[in-house]
Amino acid sequence: LSPLEILLSNRCHDAHNLIAGLLWDSDSNANAVQKLNELAESSEFREILSNGGVNKGEDTVLTNLPKGRAGRWEKRRDRKPGPKRNDEEIWKIRADRAAKKATILEE
């Protein structure tokens, strides 16, 4: 793979931020390709490839978050079941909906 292909296929968030910044600042397509090729061969991108990111310390801080207690939003809420209908009621509801749809389409 070429260095540009390696850059574009990289899944690291830091690499994506660098790519987005370069694309945003580019004046033309040719300028964007030139800047991306320069980034693909830069030492900054080589550091991302070797370390998995620019700043390795950020990840360790985020992984040491204190444990919180479960709130009410972490619990799964039950859905209220719909009314039980027999086949005749279902047929009537479907017929009413079909009639309503037909009147809307006629207008």
mmCIF file of C-alpha atoms in Angstrom:
data_model
loop_
_atom_site.group_PDB
_atom_site.id
_atom_site.type_symbol
_atom_site.label_atom_id
_atom_site.label_comp_id
_atom_site.label_asym_id
_atom_site.label_seq_id
_atom_site.Cartn_x
_atom_site.Cartn_y
_atom_site.Cartn_z
ATOM 1 C CA LEU A 1 0.000 0.000 0.000
ATOM 2 C CA SER A 2 1.101 3.540 -0.664
ATOM 3 C CA PRO A 3 1.619 5.937 2.262
ATOM 4 C CA LEU A 4 -1.525 7.835 1.225
ATOM 5 C CA GLU A 5 -3.615 4.642 1.316
ATOM 6 C CA ILE A 6 -2.226 3.799 4.749
ATOM 7 C CA LEU A 7 -3.143 7.290 5.959
ATOM 8 C CA LEU A 8 -6.679 7.150 4.589
ATOM 9 C CA SER A 9 -7.342 3.659 5.957
ATOM 10 C CA ASN A 10 -6.076 4.495 9.454
ATOM 11 C CA ARG A 11 -8.805 4.302 12.106
ATOM 12 C CA CYS A 12 -7.119 6.510 14.684
ATOM 13 C CA HIS A 13 -9.094 9.585 15.742
ATOM 14 C CA ASP A 14 -5.967 11.736 15.722
ATOM 15 C CA ALA A 15 -5.260 10.826 12.094
ATOM 16 C CA HIS A 16 -8.839 11.679 11.160
ATOM 17 C CA ASN A 17 -8.507 15.083 12.823
ATOM 18 C CA LEU A 18 -5.307 15.799 10.897
ATOM 19 C CA ILE A 19 -6.938 14.771 7.612
ATOM 20 C CA ALA A 20 -10.001 16.921 8.304
ATOM 21 C CA GLY A 21 -7.843 19.937 9.104
ATOM 22 C CA LEU A 22 -5.818 19.549 5.923
ATOM 23 C CA LEU A 23 -8.910 19.134 3.754
ATOM 24 C CA TRP A 24 -10.543 22.161 5.352
ATOM 25 C CA ASP A 25 -7.500 24.346 4.700
ATOM 26 C CA SER A 26 -6.944 23.165 1.110
ATOM 27 C CA ASP A 27 -7.655 25.529 -1.765
ATOM 28 C CA SER A 28 -8.105 22.903 -4.466
ATOM 29 C CA ASN A 29 -8.219 19.155 -5.032
ATOM 30 C CA ALA A 30 -4.608 19.074 -6.171
ATOM 31 C CA ASN A 31 -3.553 21.046 -3.082
ATOM 32 C CA ALA A 32 -5.470 18.617 -0.845
ATOM 33 C CA VAL A 33 -3.798 15.576 -2.419
ATOM 34 C CA GLN A 34 -0.384 17.198 -2.084
ATOM 35 C CA LYS A 35 -0.957 18.011 1.597
ATOM 36 C CA LEU A 36 -2.286 14.502 2.303
ATOM 37 C CA ASN A 37 0.770 12.939 0.673
ATOM 38 C CA GLU A 38 3.031 15.167 2.787
ATOM 39 C CA LEU A 39 1.142 14.159 5.929
ATOM 40 C CA ALA A 40 1.322 10.462 4.998
ATOM 41 C CA GLU A 41 5.116 10.706 4.854
ATOM 42 C CA SER A 42 5.529 12.985 7.888
ATOM 43 C CA SER A 43 7.005 12.072 11.250
ATOM 44 C CA GLU A 44 3.759 13.112 12.941
ATOM 45 C CA PHE A 45 1.835 10.379 11.137
ATOM 46 C CA ARG A 46 4.619 7.854 11.800
ATOM 47 C CA GLU A 47 4.211 8.645 15.507
ATOM 48 C CA ILE A 48 0.466 7.981 15.230
ATOM 49 C CA LEU A 49 1.195 4.647 13.545
ATOM 50 C CA SER A 50 3.720 3.591 16.182
ATOM 51 C CA ASN A 51 1.844 4.786 19.290
ATOM 52 C CA GLY A 52 -1.743 4.547 18.146
ATOM 53 C CA GLY A 53 -2.230 8.274 18.696
ATOM 54 C CA VAL A 54 -0.479 11.573 19.267
ATOM 55 C CA ASN A 55 -1.048 11.874 23.000
ATOM 56 C CA LYS A 56 -1.085 8.523 24.759
ATOM 57 C CA GLY A 57 -1.755 10.130 28.169
ATOM 58 C CA GLU A 58 -5.289 11.154 27.274
ATOM 59 C CA ASP A 59 -6.472 7.568 27.016
ATOM 60 C CA THR A 60 -5.191 6.581 30.457
ATOM 61 C CA VAL A 61 -6.991 9.527 32.066
ATOM 62 C CA LEU A 62 -10.261 8.615 30.410
ATOM 63 C CA THR A 63 -10.036 4.978 31.487
ATOM 64 C CA ASN A 64 -9.747 5.879 35.175
ATOM 65 C CA LEU A 65 -13.168 7.470 35.566
ATOM 66 C CA PRO A 66 -14.801 6.818 38.946
ATOM 67 C CA LYS A 67 -17.597 4.306 39.110
ATOM 68 C CA GLY A 68 -20.990 5.933 39.345
ATOM 69 C CA ARG A 69 -24.114 4.393 40.674
ATOM 70 C CA ALA A 70 -26.804 3.298 38.291
ATOM 71 C CA GLY A 71 -29.391 5.947 37.694
ATOM 72 C CA ARG A 72 -32.929 5.556 36.538
ATOM 73 C CA TRP A 73 -31.923 5.999 32.878
ATOM 74 C CA GLU A 74 -29.688 2.930 32.883
ATOM 75 C CA LYS A 75 -32.625 0.697 33.644
ATOM 76 C CA ARG A 76 -34.659 -0.673 30.780
ATOM 77 C CA ARG A 77 -38.160 0.650 30.713
ATOM 78 C CA ASP A 78 -41.001 -1.702 29.866
ATOM 79 C CA ARG A 79 -43.295 -0.951 26.963
ATOM 80 C CA LYS A 80 -46.954 -0.976 27.699
ATOM 81 C CA PRO A 81 -48.537 -3.707 25.600
ATOM 82 C CA GLY A 82 -51.218 -2.694 23.103
ATOM 83 C CA PRO A 83 -54.807 -3.828 23.478
ATOM 84 C CA LYS A 84 -55.592 -7.407 22.504
ATOM 85 C CA ARG A 85 -57.767 -7.461 19.380
ATOM 86 C CA ASN A 86 -59.510 -10.279 17.619
ATOM 87 C CA ASP A 87 -59.347 -10.863 13.855
ATOM 88 C CA GLU A 88 -62.591 -9.010 13.189
ATOM 89 C CA GLU A 89 -61.381 -5.830 14.932
ATOM 90 C CA ILE A 90 -58.057 -5.977 13.107
ATOM 91 C CA TRP A 91 -59.867 -6.364 9.763
ATOM 92 C CA LYS A 92 -62.049 -3.307 10.547
ATOM 93 C CA ILE A 93 -59.048 -1.171 11.538
ATOM 94 C CA ARG A 94 -57.217 -2.110 8.335
ATOM 95 C CA ALA A 95 -60.285 -1.343 6.222
ATOM 96 C CA ASP A 96 -60.658 2.083 7.902
ATOM 97 C CA ARG A 97 -56.978 2.862 7.273
ATOM 98 C CA ALA A 98 -57.251 1.770 3.630
ATOM 99 C CA ALA A 99 -60.316 3.989 3.138
ATOM 100 C CA LYS A 100 -58.545 6.940 4.744
ATOM 101 C CA LYS A 101 -55.505 6.383 2.514
ATOM 102 C CA ALA A 102 -57.718 6.193 -0.584
ATOM 103 C CA THR A 103 -59.392 9.528 0.253
ATOM 104 C CA ILE A 104 -56.003 11.168 0.803
ATOM 105 C CA LEU A 105 -54.699 9.871 -2.529
ATOM 106 C CA GLU A 106 -57.823 11.072 -4.361
ATOM 107 C CA GLU A 107 -57.315 14.663 -3.201
#
